[in-house]
PDB file of C-alpha atoms in Angstrom:
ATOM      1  CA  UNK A  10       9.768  34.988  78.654  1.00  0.00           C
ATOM      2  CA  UNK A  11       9.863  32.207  75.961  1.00  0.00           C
ATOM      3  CA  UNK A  12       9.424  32.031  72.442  1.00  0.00           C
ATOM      4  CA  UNK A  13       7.480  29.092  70.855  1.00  0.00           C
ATOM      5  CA  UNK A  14       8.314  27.552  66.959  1.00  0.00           C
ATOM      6  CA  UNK A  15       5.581  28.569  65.021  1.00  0.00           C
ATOM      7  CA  UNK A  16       7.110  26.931  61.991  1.00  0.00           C
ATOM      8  CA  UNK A  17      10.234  25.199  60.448  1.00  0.00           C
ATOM      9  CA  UNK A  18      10.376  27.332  56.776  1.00  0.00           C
ATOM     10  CA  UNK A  19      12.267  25.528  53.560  1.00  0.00           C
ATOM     11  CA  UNK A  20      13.571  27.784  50.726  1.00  0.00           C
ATOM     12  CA  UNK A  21      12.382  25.720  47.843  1.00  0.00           C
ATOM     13  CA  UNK A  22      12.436  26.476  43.749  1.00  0.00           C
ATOM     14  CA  UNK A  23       9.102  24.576  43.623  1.00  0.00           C
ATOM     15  CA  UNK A  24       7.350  24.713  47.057  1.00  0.00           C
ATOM     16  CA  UNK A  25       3.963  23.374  46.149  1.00  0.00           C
ATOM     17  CA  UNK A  26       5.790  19.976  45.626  1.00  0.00           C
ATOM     18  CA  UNK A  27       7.925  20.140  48.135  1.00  0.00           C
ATOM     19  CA  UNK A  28       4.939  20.361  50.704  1.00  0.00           C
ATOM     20  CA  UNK A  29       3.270  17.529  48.803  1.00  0.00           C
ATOM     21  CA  UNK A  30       6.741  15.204  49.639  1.00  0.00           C
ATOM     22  CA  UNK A  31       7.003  16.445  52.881  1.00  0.00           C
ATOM     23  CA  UNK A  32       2.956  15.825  53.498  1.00  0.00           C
ATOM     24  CA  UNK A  33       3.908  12.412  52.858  1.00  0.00           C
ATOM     25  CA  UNK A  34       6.763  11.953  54.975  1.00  0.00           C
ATOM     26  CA  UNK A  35       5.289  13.277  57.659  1.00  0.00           C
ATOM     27  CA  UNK A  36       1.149  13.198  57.590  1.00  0.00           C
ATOM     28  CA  UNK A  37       0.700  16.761  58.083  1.00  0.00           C
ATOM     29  CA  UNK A  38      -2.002  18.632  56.149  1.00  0.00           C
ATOM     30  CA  UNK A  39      -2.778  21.938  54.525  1.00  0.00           C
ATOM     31  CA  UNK A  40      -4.342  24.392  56.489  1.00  0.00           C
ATOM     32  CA  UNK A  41      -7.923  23.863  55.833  1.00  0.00           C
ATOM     33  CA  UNK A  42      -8.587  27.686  55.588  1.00  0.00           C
ATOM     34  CA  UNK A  43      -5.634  28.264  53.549  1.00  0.00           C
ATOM     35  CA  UNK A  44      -5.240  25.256  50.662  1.00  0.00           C
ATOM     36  CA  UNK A  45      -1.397  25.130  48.944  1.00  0.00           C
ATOM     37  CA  UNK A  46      -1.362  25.962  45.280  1.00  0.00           C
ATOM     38  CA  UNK A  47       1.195  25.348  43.004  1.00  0.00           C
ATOM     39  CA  UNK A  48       0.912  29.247  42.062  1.00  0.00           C
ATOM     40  CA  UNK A  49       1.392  29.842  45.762  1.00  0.00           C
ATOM     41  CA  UNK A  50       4.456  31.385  46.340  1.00  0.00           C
ATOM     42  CA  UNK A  51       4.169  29.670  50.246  1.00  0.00           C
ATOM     43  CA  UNK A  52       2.951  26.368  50.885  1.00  0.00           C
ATOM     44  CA  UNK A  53       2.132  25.367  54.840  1.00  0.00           C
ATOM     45  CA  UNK A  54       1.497  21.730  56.204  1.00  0.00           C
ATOM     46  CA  UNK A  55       1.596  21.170  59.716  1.00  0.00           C
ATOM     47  CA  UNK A  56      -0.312  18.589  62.179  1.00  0.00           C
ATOM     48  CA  UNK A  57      -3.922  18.287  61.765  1.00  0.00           C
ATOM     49  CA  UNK A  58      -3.180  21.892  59.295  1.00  0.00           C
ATOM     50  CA  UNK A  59      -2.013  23.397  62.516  1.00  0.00           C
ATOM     51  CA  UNK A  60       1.099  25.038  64.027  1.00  0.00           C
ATOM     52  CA  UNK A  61       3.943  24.158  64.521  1.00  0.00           C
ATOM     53  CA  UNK A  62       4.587  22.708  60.726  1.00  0.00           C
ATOM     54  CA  UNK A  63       6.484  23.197  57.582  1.00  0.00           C
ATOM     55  CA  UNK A  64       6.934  26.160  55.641  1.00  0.00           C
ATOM     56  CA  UNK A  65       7.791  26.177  51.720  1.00  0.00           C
ATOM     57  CA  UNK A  66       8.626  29.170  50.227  1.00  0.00           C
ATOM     58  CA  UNK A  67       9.885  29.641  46.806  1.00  0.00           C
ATOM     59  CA  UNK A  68      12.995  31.538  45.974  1.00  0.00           C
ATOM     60  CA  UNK A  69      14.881  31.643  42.898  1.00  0.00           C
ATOM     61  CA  UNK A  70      18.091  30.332  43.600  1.00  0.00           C
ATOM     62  CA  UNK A  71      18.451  26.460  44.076  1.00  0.00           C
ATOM     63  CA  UNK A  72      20.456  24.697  47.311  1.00  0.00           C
ATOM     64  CA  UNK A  73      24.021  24.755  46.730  1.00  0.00           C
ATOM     65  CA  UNK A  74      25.368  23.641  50.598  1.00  0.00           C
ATOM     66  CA  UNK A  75      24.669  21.233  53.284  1.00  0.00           C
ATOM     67  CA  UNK A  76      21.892  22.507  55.298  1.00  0.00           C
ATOM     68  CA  UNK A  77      22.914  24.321  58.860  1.00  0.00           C
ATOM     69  CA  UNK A  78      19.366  22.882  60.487  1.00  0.00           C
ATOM     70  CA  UNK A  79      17.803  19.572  59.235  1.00  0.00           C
ATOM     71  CA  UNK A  80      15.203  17.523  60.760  1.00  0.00           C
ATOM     72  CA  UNK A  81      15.580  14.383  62.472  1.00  0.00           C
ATOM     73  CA  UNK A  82      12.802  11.550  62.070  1.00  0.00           C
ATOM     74  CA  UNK A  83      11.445   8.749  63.880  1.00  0.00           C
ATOM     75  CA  UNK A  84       9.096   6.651  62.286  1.00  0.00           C
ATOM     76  CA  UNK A  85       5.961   4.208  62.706  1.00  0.00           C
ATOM     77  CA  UNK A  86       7.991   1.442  61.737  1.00  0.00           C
ATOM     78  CA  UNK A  87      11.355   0.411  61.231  1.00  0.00           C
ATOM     79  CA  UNK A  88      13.946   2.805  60.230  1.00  0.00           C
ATOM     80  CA  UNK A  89      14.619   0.194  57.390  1.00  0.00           C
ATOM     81  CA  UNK A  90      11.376   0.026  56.229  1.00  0.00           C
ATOM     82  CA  UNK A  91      10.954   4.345  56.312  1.00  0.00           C
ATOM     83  CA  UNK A  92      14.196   4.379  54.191  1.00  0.00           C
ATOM     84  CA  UNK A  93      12.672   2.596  51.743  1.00  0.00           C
ATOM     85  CA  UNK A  94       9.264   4.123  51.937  1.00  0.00           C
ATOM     86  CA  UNK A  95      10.926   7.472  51.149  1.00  0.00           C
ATOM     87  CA  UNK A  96      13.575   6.228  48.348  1.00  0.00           C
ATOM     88  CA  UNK A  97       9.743   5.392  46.758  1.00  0.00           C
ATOM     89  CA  UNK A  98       8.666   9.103  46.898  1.00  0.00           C
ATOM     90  CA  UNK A  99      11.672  10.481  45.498  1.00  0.00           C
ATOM     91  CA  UNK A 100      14.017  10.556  48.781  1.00  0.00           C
ATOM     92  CA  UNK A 101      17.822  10.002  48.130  1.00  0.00           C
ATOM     93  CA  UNK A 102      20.472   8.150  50.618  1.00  0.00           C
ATOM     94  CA  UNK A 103      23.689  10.896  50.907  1.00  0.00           C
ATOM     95  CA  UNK A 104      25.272   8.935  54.342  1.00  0.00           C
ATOM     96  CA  UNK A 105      24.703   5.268  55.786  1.00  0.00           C
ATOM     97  CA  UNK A 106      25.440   5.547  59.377  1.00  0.00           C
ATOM     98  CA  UNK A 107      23.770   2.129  59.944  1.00  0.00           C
ATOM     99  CA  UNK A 108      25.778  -0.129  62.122  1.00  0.00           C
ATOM    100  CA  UNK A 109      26.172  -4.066  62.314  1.00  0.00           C
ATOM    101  CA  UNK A 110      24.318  -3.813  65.762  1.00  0.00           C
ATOM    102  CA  UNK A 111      21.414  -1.971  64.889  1.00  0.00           C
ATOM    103  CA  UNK A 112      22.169   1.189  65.866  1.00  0.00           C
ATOM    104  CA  UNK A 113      22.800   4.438  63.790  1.00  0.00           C
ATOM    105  CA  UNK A 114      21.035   6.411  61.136  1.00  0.00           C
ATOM    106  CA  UNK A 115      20.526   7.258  57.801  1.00  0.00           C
ATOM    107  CA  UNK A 116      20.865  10.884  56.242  1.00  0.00           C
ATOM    108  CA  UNK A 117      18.809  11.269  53.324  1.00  0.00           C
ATOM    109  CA  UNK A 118      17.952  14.426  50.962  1.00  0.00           C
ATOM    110  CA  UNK A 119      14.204  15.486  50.052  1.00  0.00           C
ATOM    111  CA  UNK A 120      13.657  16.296  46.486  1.00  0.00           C
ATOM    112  CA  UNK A 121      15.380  19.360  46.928  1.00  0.00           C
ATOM    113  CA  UNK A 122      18.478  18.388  48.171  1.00  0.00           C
ATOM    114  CA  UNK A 123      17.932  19.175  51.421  1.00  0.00           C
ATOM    115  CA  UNK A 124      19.240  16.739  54.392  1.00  0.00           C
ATOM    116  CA  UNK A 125      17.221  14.807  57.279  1.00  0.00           C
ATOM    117  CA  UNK A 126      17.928  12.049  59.382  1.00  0.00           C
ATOM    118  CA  UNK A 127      16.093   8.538  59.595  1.00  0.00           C
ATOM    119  CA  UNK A 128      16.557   7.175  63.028  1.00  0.00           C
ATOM    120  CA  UNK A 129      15.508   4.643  64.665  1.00  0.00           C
ATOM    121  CA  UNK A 130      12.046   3.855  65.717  1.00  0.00           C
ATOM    122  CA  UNK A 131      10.790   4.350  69.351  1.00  0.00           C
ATOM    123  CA  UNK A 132       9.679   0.406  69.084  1.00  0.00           C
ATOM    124  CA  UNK A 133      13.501  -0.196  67.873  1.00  0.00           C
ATOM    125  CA  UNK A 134      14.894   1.524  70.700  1.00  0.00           C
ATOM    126  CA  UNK A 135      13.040  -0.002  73.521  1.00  0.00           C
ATOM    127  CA  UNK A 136      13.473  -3.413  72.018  1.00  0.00           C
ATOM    128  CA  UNK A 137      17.508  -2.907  71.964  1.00  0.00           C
ATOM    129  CA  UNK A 138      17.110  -1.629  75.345  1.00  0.00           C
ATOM    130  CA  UNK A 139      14.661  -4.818  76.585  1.00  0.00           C
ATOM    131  CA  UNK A 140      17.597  -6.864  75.112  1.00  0.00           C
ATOM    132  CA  UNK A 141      20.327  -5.488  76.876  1.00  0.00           C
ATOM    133  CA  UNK A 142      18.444  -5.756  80.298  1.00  0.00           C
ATOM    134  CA  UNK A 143      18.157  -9.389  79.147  1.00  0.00           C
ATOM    135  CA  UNK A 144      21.647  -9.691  78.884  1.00  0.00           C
ATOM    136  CA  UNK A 145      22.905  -8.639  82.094  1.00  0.00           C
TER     137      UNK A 145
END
């Protein structure tokens, strides 16, 4: 026997906007049956308002440590490009790991404070590996 993720849950203190940020980041959607609400004390987004997603829930106490679990992303376009796209919704850079050649990544912090990592896109990788083949 297995178990499957249903979700990935966030303690928040406001996780209405959280959801809203994270909607953004990553294109998931409410549940269509189940709509967030800012008086909602759990907010769900997931892909296409489906399972597995994210799960905000509000709790008094605010984040005071690194985070034991974060989330790794890979986006559309360039991992430059996402950086900035999410310093513009309120994202924050805590550690460059960029490197001369291209490679590394960048760990950010939502809203919230909590940390996730901006890697490189698939389109990035394949081209670094296409160049190395054209090396050799």
């Amino acid at each position: 026997m297995v178990s499957k993720i249903n979700q990935v849950t966030f303690d928040a203190r406001d996780g209405y906007t959280l959801s809203k940020f994270w909607a953004e980041v990553t294109g998931y959607t409410e549940h269509p049956k189940y709509p967030n609400s800012p008086e909602d004390e759990e907010n769900f987004i997931g892909p296409g308002g489906e399972h597995p997603g994210l799960l905000f829930i509000n709790v008094p106490e605010g984040k005071e440590i690194k985070n034991r679990l974060h989330l790794d992303i890979s986006p559309d376009t360039t991992r430059d490009e996402e950086v900035d796209r999410l310093l513009a919704l309120g994202a924050t850079v805590y550690e460059d790991h960029r490197k001369p050649d291209g490679t590394g990544w960048v760990t950010m912090r939502d809203p919230e404070g909590n940390e996730f990592c901006v890697e490189r896109s698939d389109a990035e990788r394949a081209a670094a590996e296409a160049a190395k083949g054209e090396a050799s």
